[in-house]
Amino acid sequence: MTRYIFITGGVVSSLGKGLASAALGALLQARGFSVRLRKLDPYLNVDPGTMSPIQHGEVFVTDDGAETDLDLGHYERFTGVPAARSDNITTGRIYQEIIARERRGDYLGGTVQVIPHVTDAIKEFVLSDAGGVDFVLCEIGGTVGDIEGLPFFEAIRQLGNELPRGQTCFIHLTLLPFIPSAGEMKTKPTQHSVKELRSIGIQPDILMCRADRAIPKDERRKIALFCNVRETGVIQALDVDTIYDVPHAYHLEGLDAEVLSVFGIEDSPEPRLAQWHNITSAIREPEGDVTIAIVGKYTGLKDAYKSLTEALVHGGIANRVRVNFEWLESEIFETGDTAYYLEEVNGILVPGGFGERGAHGKIAAANFARTRNVPYFGICFGMQMAVIEAARNMAGIENAGSTEFGPTDEPVVGLMTEWMKENELVQRKANGDLGGTMRLGAYDAALKAGSKVAEIYGSTAISERHRHRYEVNMGYREKLEAAGLLFSGTSPDGLLPEVVELPSHPWYIGVQYHPELKSKPFDPHPLFSSFIAAAVEQSRLV
Ligand code: GLN
């Protein structure tokens, strides 16, 4: 029997609903239950793939090639359960499907309406493809009271009645602000938020109250009374020093016990949290530290690189060092002195990116790393820029460029027009749709035996997630290899480059895929562990 937990938010956004859901998932797993986590996003984009990372944060790509909300990244990192296309839905996708059905004539004779058609489609999504797990956790994006969220709240309200009794639990996440001039923690915004929720027919079972200090007993009682929730259902959710302590912190507040009690499960053994204790102790008691420069274009919003920074933290856990981030807008290298900014760092990472703005700064950063023997990790766009740098300065192809920036005489990086996906040919045209048309999701790659990257993975066959439209042009392979840049990984048919490395350098690797998407705190990605190990080595030299 699958039980459903719905997580909504109120008062303000950015309270960490995604993390709270992920942590609860991890706690239920630690008690031996299987879980699946889902996100319902009320915005009108069909998926976040076409949104700027500055708008919406990182786009998280699943194995099955969906471009999804970054919360799915939290879910995977905390539970290890691979997210799928069926775990994230938006209003845009729901409407796209309904309108397609209407055009097909599926509703012939009927008026198509928000209730029941949109709400039915939402419910169908929530219930579909759950795979028989013990718990499905469903997070609703936005906050209660948002106009665009209404159909989602209505759909989960209906599910509360339609699913068998005792099979649903509603959790509402709110904020208790502390007003310094009054010296008091205020419960009113929480009361209003719950009132709003109850006015649309949802009575929360549990309130998770984010606060920057302990909630006094009286306030807890007051919240319980005014919000019609049991006192044990008012869970304080305080800030913690590392996100990986959240499962343990919520357990101490009784969250998992309260959730199980909502379902009438009273005999579950205590959760096994040893792996989380190991992770937090590695983070809190590091044996050293390294500084990594992240040279990107969306450095103003840290959420734009969420999986990346977490994967670097995981690399730190594997080496028991703290990883400090030096966020650098790549454009500064286009006018300033690269060395001035990069002299002190122990590693340089150029992450994924799109478009010409800032690209030349990334090429300059790759050049600095290569010529100064600083560990360099190029991911997707960061690999493409490293190859352009090598083409220009090692292979003497002066005008090397990418067709992503316009026509060029030397398209060292060019648009991919066809590739194989599971024995089928995929084709793209230069002027096609931009949404959902990149080379997306998990693809196998073959690594060259004896190469550095094969040694790091301990294997020559890997599968990694992709998200790109352009690709290093294999027509230049021979020239680049002659100049010293090794193509150490390709697609299994040998047609698409996947990894390049510089055998003459301590650690210089570019990958066309996004390894950060698969890294977990309890299973750090080998490339990130190895990159941080190289940074530790480098820190001993300076
Ligand atoms: N803009 C590049 C491409 O489409 C790189 C994409 C990325 O870094 N994810 O190929």
XYZ file of C-alpha atoms and ligand atoms in Angstrom:
552
model
C 0.000 0.000 0.000
C 1.425 3.368 -1.046
C 0.834 6.293 1.295
C 0.979 9.903 0.197
C 2.563 12.851 1.983
C 1.798 16.321 0.622
C 4.137 19.147 1.512
C 2.939 22.715 1.067
C 4.485 26.031 2.038
C 3.208 29.264 3.473
C 4.159 32.753 4.708
C 7.124 33.222 2.346
C 8.923 31.252 -0.317
C 12.503 29.942 0.013
C 11.894 28.258 3.359
C 13.539 25.096 2.113
C 10.500 22.964 1.300
C 12.580 20.915 -1.107
C 15.180 20.167 1.513
C 12.542 19.412 4.129
C 10.881 16.940 1.756
C 14.228 15.361 0.869
C 15.197 15.059 4.537
C 11.869 13.470 5.425
C 12.371 11.029 2.550
C 15.794 10.157 3.951
C 14.349 9.641 7.447
C 11.641 7.303 6.203
C 14.283 5.364 4.273
C 16.417 5.184 7.399
C 13.460 3.464 9.051
C 13.409 0.890 6.278
C 10.625 2.303 4.079
C 10.890 2.837 0.330
C 10.143 6.338 -0.965
C 9.631 8.330 -4.156
C 9.639 12.129 -4.219
C 7.739 14.357 -6.596
C 7.384 18.045 -7.294
C 4.340 19.862 -8.642
C 5.297 23.246 -10.086
C 2.502 25.733 -10.719
C 4.264 27.868 -13.356
C 3.299 27.867 -17.029
C 6.588 26.763 -18.582
C 6.323 23.173 -19.796
C 9.576 22.506 -17.935
C 12.314 24.739 -16.506
C 14.638 23.878 -19.419
C 14.145 27.165 -21.209
C 14.385 29.343 -18.081
C 17.536 31.205 -17.172
C 19.296 29.686 -14.168
C 19.208 33.186 -12.690
C 15.392 33.046 -12.762
C 14.884 29.597 -11.459
C 18.172 28.092 -10.347
C 19.737 25.021 -11.837
C 17.918 22.751 -14.258
C 18.232 19.216 -12.932
C 18.408 16.531 -15.624
C 17.159 13.013 -14.963
C 18.452 9.745 -16.437
C 15.407 9.568 -18.681
C 16.195 12.985 -20.118
C 13.730 15.292 -18.364
C 14.743 18.859 -17.512
C 13.352 19.353 -14.043
C 13.260 21.517 -10.945
C 16.384 21.677 -8.805
C 14.492 20.219 -5.844
C 14.686 16.865 -7.612
C 18.427 17.181 -7.118
C 17.918 17.471 -3.356
C 15.634 14.437 -3.459
C 18.257 12.341 -5.242
C 21.128 13.510 -3.071
C 19.280 12.668 0.127
C 17.630 9.414 -0.884
C 19.745 8.052 -3.720
C 16.508 7.275 -5.598
C 17.010 8.345 -9.238
C 14.410 10.923 -10.196
C 12.445 10.446 -13.408
C 10.368 12.456 -15.835
C 7.307 11.275 -13.966
C 8.475 13.032 -10.787
C 8.040 16.643 -11.895
C 5.030 18.301 -13.470
C 4.188 21.910 -14.269
C 0.951 23.682 -15.091
C 2.396 24.147 -18.585
C 2.762 20.408 -19.120
C -0.681 19.658 -17.731
C -2.277 22.208 -20.048
C -0.199 21.023 -23.007
C -1.562 17.507 -22.514
C -5.143 18.611 -21.932
C -5.173 20.871 -24.968
C -3.691 18.075 -27.110
C -6.441 15.750 -25.877
C -9.077 18.381 -26.602
C -7.771 18.808 -30.156
C -7.816 15.031 -30.657
C -11.463 15.088 -29.714
C -11.117 13.145 -26.484
C -13.587 15.460 -24.721
C -15.914 15.727 -27.701
C -19.160 17.364 -26.642
C -17.821 18.422 -23.263
C -16.596 21.720 -21.858
C -12.995 21.423 -20.693
C -12.545 23.036 -17.268
C -10.018 23.489 -14.469
C -12.218 21.343 -12.245
C -12.407 18.481 -13.081
C -10.083 18.231 -16.076
C -6.991 20.014 -14.807
C -7.371 18.650 -11.290
C -7.940 15.126 -12.676
C -4.749 15.398 -14.731
C -2.837 16.513 -11.610
C -4.227 13.613 -9.572
C -3.391 11.181 -12.352
C 0.186 12.452 -12.275
C 0.461 12.174 -8.485
C -0.799 8.583 -8.509
C 0.932 7.352 -11.664
C 4.060 5.272 -11.841
C 4.600 5.159 -8.063
C 6.234 1.756 -8.410
C 4.643 0.297 -5.294
C 6.800 2.294 -2.864
C 5.730 2.720 0.766
C 5.580 6.521 0.594
C 5.219 9.074 -2.192
C 6.188 12.555 -1.015
C 4.678 15.308 -3.114
C 5.911 18.850 -2.788
C 3.754 21.687 -4.136
C 5.829 24.586 -5.465
C 5.094 28.174 -4.424
C 3.101 29.173 -1.356
C -0.526 28.780 -0.361
C -2.578 31.683 -1.696
C -0.775 31.918 -5.043
C -3.411 32.096 -7.773
C -1.558 29.677 -10.035
C -1.207 27.110 -7.263
C -4.953 26.735 -6.666
C -5.644 23.762 -8.987
C -2.794 21.854 -7.311
C -4.119 22.494 -3.812
C -7.596 21.540 -4.978
C -6.254 18.305 -6.497
C -4.466 17.220 -3.315
C -7.531 18.155 -1.256
C -9.598 15.811 -3.423
C -7.010 13.069 -3.039
C -7.313 13.408 0.741
C -10.944 12.287 0.353
C -10.544 9.824 -2.473
C -7.657 7.750 -1.170
C -8.514 5.286 1.574
C -8.654 6.761 5.085
C -5.287 6.989 6.772
C -3.337 6.989 3.544
C -2.543 10.700 3.292
C -0.696 13.215 5.414
C -0.567 16.975 4.888
C 2.501 18.864 6.038
C 2.655 22.656 5.923
C 5.951 24.520 6.185
C 5.818 28.029 7.645
C 8.020 30.709 9.156
C 8.003 32.049 12.716
C 9.707 35.426 12.551
C 11.380 36.831 15.643
C 10.710 40.552 16.133
C 13.694 41.996 17.999
C 11.955 45.191 19.167
C 9.205 43.141 20.813
C 11.591 40.390 21.857
C 8.990 37.888 20.644
C 8.493 35.158 18.126
C 5.357 35.782 16.112
C 2.849 33.086 15.275
C 0.363 35.263 13.395
C 1.755 34.693 9.863
C 1.566 30.937 10.502
C -2.004 31.243 11.753
C -2.950 33.189 8.609
C -1.231 30.732 6.349
C -3.043 27.772 7.887
C -6.320 29.715 7.755
C -5.759 30.169 4.017
C -5.043 26.464 3.642
C -8.125 25.473 5.635
C -10.285 27.860 3.607
C -9.531 25.716 0.555
C -10.331 22.576 2.475
C -6.937 21.345 3.601
C -6.349 20.761 7.289
C -2.637 20.188 7.871
C -1.650 17.275 10.106
C 1.809 18.622 10.774
C 3.292 22.111 10.790
C 6.985 22.484 10.259
C 7.929 25.860 11.645
C 11.150 27.384 10.379
C 12.656 29.616 13.045
C 16.044 31.057 13.895
C 15.713 30.140 17.593
C 13.905 27.609 19.755
C 10.125 27.990 19.823
C 8.927 28.630 23.398
C 6.490 26.042 24.714
C 3.679 28.579 25.022
C 3.998 29.604 21.406
C 3.929 26.001 20.333
C 0.747 25.442 22.278
C -0.758 28.569 20.779
C 0.070 27.457 17.234
C -1.462 24.043 17.909
C -4.600 25.605 19.303
C -5.147 28.236 16.633
C -4.177 26.029 13.723
C -6.132 22.982 14.867
C -3.056 20.769 14.954
C -1.870 18.428 17.718
C 0.895 19.885 19.842
C 3.199 17.042 18.821
C 2.437 18.026 15.231
C 4.096 21.412 15.646
C 7.665 20.628 14.673
C 10.350 23.232 15.056
C 12.696 23.391 12.099
C 15.732 25.388 13.105
C 18.605 26.454 10.873
C 21.539 24.029 10.895
C 25.175 24.529 9.884
C 25.098 21.941 7.088
C 22.131 20.740 5.060
C 23.223 17.143 5.646
C 22.356 17.544 9.304
C 18.707 18.253 8.457
C 17.519 14.601 8.614
C 19.029 14.138 12.069
C 17.812 17.555 13.286
C 14.239 16.806 12.161
C 14.403 13.383 13.724
C 15.340 14.946 17.069
C 12.283 17.192 16.735
C 10.115 14.135 16.216
C 9.153 14.665 12.574
C 9.421 11.064 11.382
C 7.646 9.687 14.461
C 4.820 12.194 14.010
C 4.427 11.422 10.301
C 4.253 7.690 11.015
C 1.763 8.302 13.780
C -0.482 10.191 11.315
C -0.547 6.922 9.346
C -1.109 4.887 12.500
C 2.331 3.284 12.326
C 3.571 3.155 15.907
C 5.923 0.170 15.891
C 8.641 1.309 13.488
C 12.215 0.867 14.728
C 14.381 3.949 15.294
C 15.956 5.229 12.059
C 19.518 4.222 11.214
C 21.303 7.530 10.826
C 24.961 6.437 10.978
C 25.644 7.449 7.376
C 24.377 10.981 8.067
C 26.544 11.222 11.189
C 29.600 10.220 9.140
C 28.825 12.887 6.568
C 28.299 15.693 9.071
C 31.390 14.767 11.032
C 33.509 14.882 7.830
C 32.042 18.328 7.116
C 32.414 19.672 10.658
C 35.861 18.296 11.418
C 37.859 18.707 8.208
C 41.577 18.008 8.228
C 42.393 20.868 5.883
C 40.853 23.085 3.260
C 41.150 23.949 -0.412
C 39.838 26.829 -2.484
C 38.180 26.173 -5.819
C 37.446 28.972 -8.277
C 34.120 28.555 -10.040
C 34.305 30.614 -13.194
C 30.793 31.019 -14.489
C 28.128 33.369 -15.670
C 25.376 32.894 -13.149
C 27.493 33.304 -10.033
C 25.057 35.876 -8.568
C 22.580 33.119 -7.703
C 24.145 30.167 -5.923
C 21.111 27.988 -6.713
C 22.151 28.204 -10.367
C 24.965 25.767 -9.553
C 23.317 23.753 -6.786
C 24.353 20.232 -7.804
C 27.810 21.468 -8.672
C 28.542 23.022 -5.289
C 27.096 19.984 -3.533
C 29.272 17.659 -5.627
C 32.326 19.717 -4.644
C 31.293 19.426 -0.984
C 31.023 15.656 -1.548
C 34.537 15.681 -3.028
C 35.590 17.446 0.179
C 33.891 14.776 2.303
C 35.781 12.059 0.397
C 39.081 13.820 1.171
C 38.065 15.131 4.596
C 38.763 18.728 3.629
C 36.608 21.818 3.590
C 36.026 23.206 0.100
C 35.916 27.004 -0.107
C 34.332 28.518 -3.171
C 35.732 31.504 -5.001
C 32.885 32.645 -7.224
C 34.194 34.499 -10.251
C 32.122 36.111 -13.010
C 33.961 34.986 -16.125
C 33.597 38.404 -17.744
C 36.166 39.875 -15.339
C 38.906 37.962 -17.173
C 38.045 39.665 -20.417
C 39.411 42.974 -19.181
C 41.395 42.143 -16.071
C 44.466 40.123 -15.269
C 43.553 36.418 -14.932
C 46.469 35.729 -12.603
C 45.320 38.398 -10.146
C 42.135 36.425 -9.467
C 43.438 32.891 -9.853
C 46.919 32.962 -8.343
C 45.797 31.700 -4.933
C 43.261 29.034 -5.835
C 43.904 25.292 -5.703
C 41.634 24.305 -8.547
C 39.583 25.919 -11.305
C 36.190 24.687 -12.368
C 34.362 26.002 -15.405
C 30.774 24.708 -15.251
C 28.060 24.384 -17.892
C 26.828 27.499 -19.611
C 25.160 28.938 -22.665
C 25.934 31.738 -25.101
C 28.895 33.914 -25.912
C 28.750 36.338 -22.991
C 31.547 35.447 -20.610
C 32.902 32.682 -22.866
C 36.187 34.446 -23.535
C 36.818 34.781 -19.814
C 36.310 31.039 -19.439
C 38.831 30.404 -22.208
C 41.282 32.675 -20.342
C 40.693 30.728 -17.109
C 41.338 27.426 -18.932
C 44.539 28.904 -20.330
C 45.709 29.949 -16.873
C 44.997 26.488 -15.437
C 46.762 24.731 -18.300
C 49.866 26.866 -18.385
C 50.220 27.182 -14.599
C 49.568 23.495 -13.825
C 46.508 24.273 -11.677
C 43.903 21.448 -11.569
C 41.190 22.204 -14.132
C 37.754 20.663 -14.338
C 35.676 21.678 -17.353
C 32.062 20.577 -17.366
C 30.070 20.668 -20.621
C 30.573 24.282 -21.734
C 33.717 24.276 -19.560
C 35.047 21.360 -21.625
C 34.153 23.060 -24.910
C 35.982 26.251 -23.875
C 39.036 24.237 -22.774
C 39.134 22.578 -26.198
C 38.899 25.956 -27.944
C 41.771 27.171 -25.749
C 43.851 24.094 -26.624
C 43.020 24.487 -30.319
C 44.118 28.105 -30.351
C 47.194 27.891 -28.163
C 48.451 24.311 -28.465
C 47.393 23.328 -31.981
C 47.825 26.776 -33.533
C 44.253 27.005 -34.844
C 44.075 30.716 -34.195
C 40.446 31.274 -35.136
C 39.076 28.249 -33.285
C 35.523 29.001 -32.159
C 32.078 27.604 -31.461
C 29.128 27.940 -33.811
C 27.090 28.689 -30.680
C 28.555 32.211 -30.977
C 27.784 32.630 -34.706
C 29.458 31.548 -37.941
C 33.164 30.693 -37.652
C 35.887 29.521 -40.054
C 37.152 26.973 -37.545
C 34.143 25.320 -35.879
C 36.085 23.388 -33.250
C 32.777 23.250 -31.368
C 29.696 22.857 -33.554
C 25.971 22.177 -33.459
C 25.075 18.516 -33.121
C 22.680 17.631 -35.880
C 22.330 13.913 -35.307
C 23.195 11.278 -32.747
C 22.069 7.836 -31.642
C 19.708 7.309 -28.731
C 19.025 3.690 -27.866
C 19.535 2.526 -31.467
C 17.470 5.330 -32.893
C 18.786 8.262 -34.868
C 17.900 11.660 -33.378
C 18.093 14.631 -35.735
C 18.091 18.382 -35.136
C 18.026 21.448 -37.362
C 19.667 24.797 -36.625
C 16.334 26.628 -36.476
C 14.331 24.035 -34.503
C 12.496 24.480 -31.163
C 14.709 25.219 -28.161
C 12.589 23.493 -25.485
C 13.482 19.883 -24.673
C 15.546 19.361 -27.818
C 19.093 19.117 -26.485
C 20.929 15.806 -26.147
C 19.401 15.071 -22.758
C 19.710 12.410 -20.104
C 21.859 9.347 -19.564
C 24.114 8.149 -22.374
C 26.871 5.544 -22.209
C 30.452 6.517 -22.871
C 33.553 4.423 -23.511
C 36.777 5.490 -21.806
C 40.239 4.815 -23.181
C 41.999 2.097 -21.173
C 45.011 3.510 -19.347
C 43.752 7.111 -19.478
C 43.541 9.213 -16.345
C 39.765 9.342 -16.504
C 39.472 5.533 -16.793
C 41.732 5.236 -13.775
C 39.540 7.685 -11.813
C 36.348 5.778 -12.617
C 38.050 2.424 -12.226
C 36.210 1.411 -15.409
C 36.120 1.987 -19.144
C 32.328 1.891 -19.451
C 30.289 4.658 -17.824
C 26.872 6.275 -18.068
C 26.421 9.964 -17.358
C 23.738 12.601 -17.820
C 23.928 15.109 -20.639
C 22.414 18.452 -21.526
C 23.934 20.062 -24.572
C 23.271 21.152 -28.123
C 26.859 21.631 -29.277
C 29.741 19.208 -29.355
C 33.507 19.248 -29.915
C 34.020 18.632 -33.614
C 35.709 15.250 -34.174
C 37.169 16.618 -37.416
C 39.759 18.367 -35.274
C 40.598 15.342 -33.123
C 43.771 14.396 -34.964
C 45.233 17.906 -34.853
C 44.347 18.328 -31.180
C 45.730 14.931 -30.192
C 48.946 15.658 -32.086
C 49.216 18.846 -30.017
C 48.833 16.846 -26.779
C 45.110 16.915 -25.898
C 43.863 13.345 -25.513
C 40.281 12.392 -26.380
C 40.003 9.838 -23.600
C 36.265 9.227 -23.744
C 33.761 8.973 -26.579
C 30.267 7.680 -27.209
C 30.403 3.862 -27.616
C 30.253 4.255 -31.436
C 33.262 6.577 -31.238
C 31.442 9.409 -33.001
C 30.932 11.908 -30.176
C 33.667 13.124 -27.855
C 32.801 12.788 -24.157
C 36.077 13.388 -22.281
C 39.330 15.202 -23.030
C 42.394 15.289 -20.823
C 45.954 16.593 -20.850
C 48.324 13.744 -19.964
C 51.144 16.275 -19.460
C 49.226 18.159 -16.738
C 48.652 17.171 -13.070
C 44.840 17.255 -13.476
C 43.222 18.730 -16.553
C 39.947 17.094 -17.524
C 36.970 18.230 -19.550
C 33.738 16.235 -19.720
C 30.831 16.810 -22.071
C 28.345 15.511 -19.494
C 27.279 16.653 -16.029
C 28.820 14.368 -13.395
C 27.627 16.693 -10.619
C 24.064 15.444 -11.153
C 24.899 11.969 -9.897
C 27.064 12.789 -6.885
C 25.729 11.947 -3.405
C 27.094 12.872 0.021
C 27.262 9.161 0.868
C 28.673 8.293 -2.572
C 30.800 11.195 -3.858
C 31.305 11.197 -7.621
C 34.804 9.849 -8.471
C 35.651 12.843 -10.672
C 34.875 15.274 -7.850
C 36.773 13.200 -5.270
C 39.753 13.047 -7.600
C 39.576 16.759 -8.503
C 39.540 17.765 -4.817
C 42.399 15.321 -4.127
C 44.372 17.078 -6.891
C 43.506 20.452 -5.336
C 44.817 19.174 -1.978
C 48.060 18.199 -3.744
C 48.249 21.608 -5.362
C 47.681 23.354 -2.009
C 50.794 21.638 -0.685
C 52.842 23.205 -3.477
C 51.807 26.837 -2.962
N 25.961 25.672 -24.528
C 26.634 24.428 -24.660
C 25.850 23.434 -25.504
O 24.686 23.566 -25.700
C 26.941 23.809 -23.325
C 25.735 23.394 -22.590
C 26.016 23.123 -21.139
O 27.043 23.554 -20.613
N 25.111 22.457 -20.463
O 26.414 22.476 -25.975
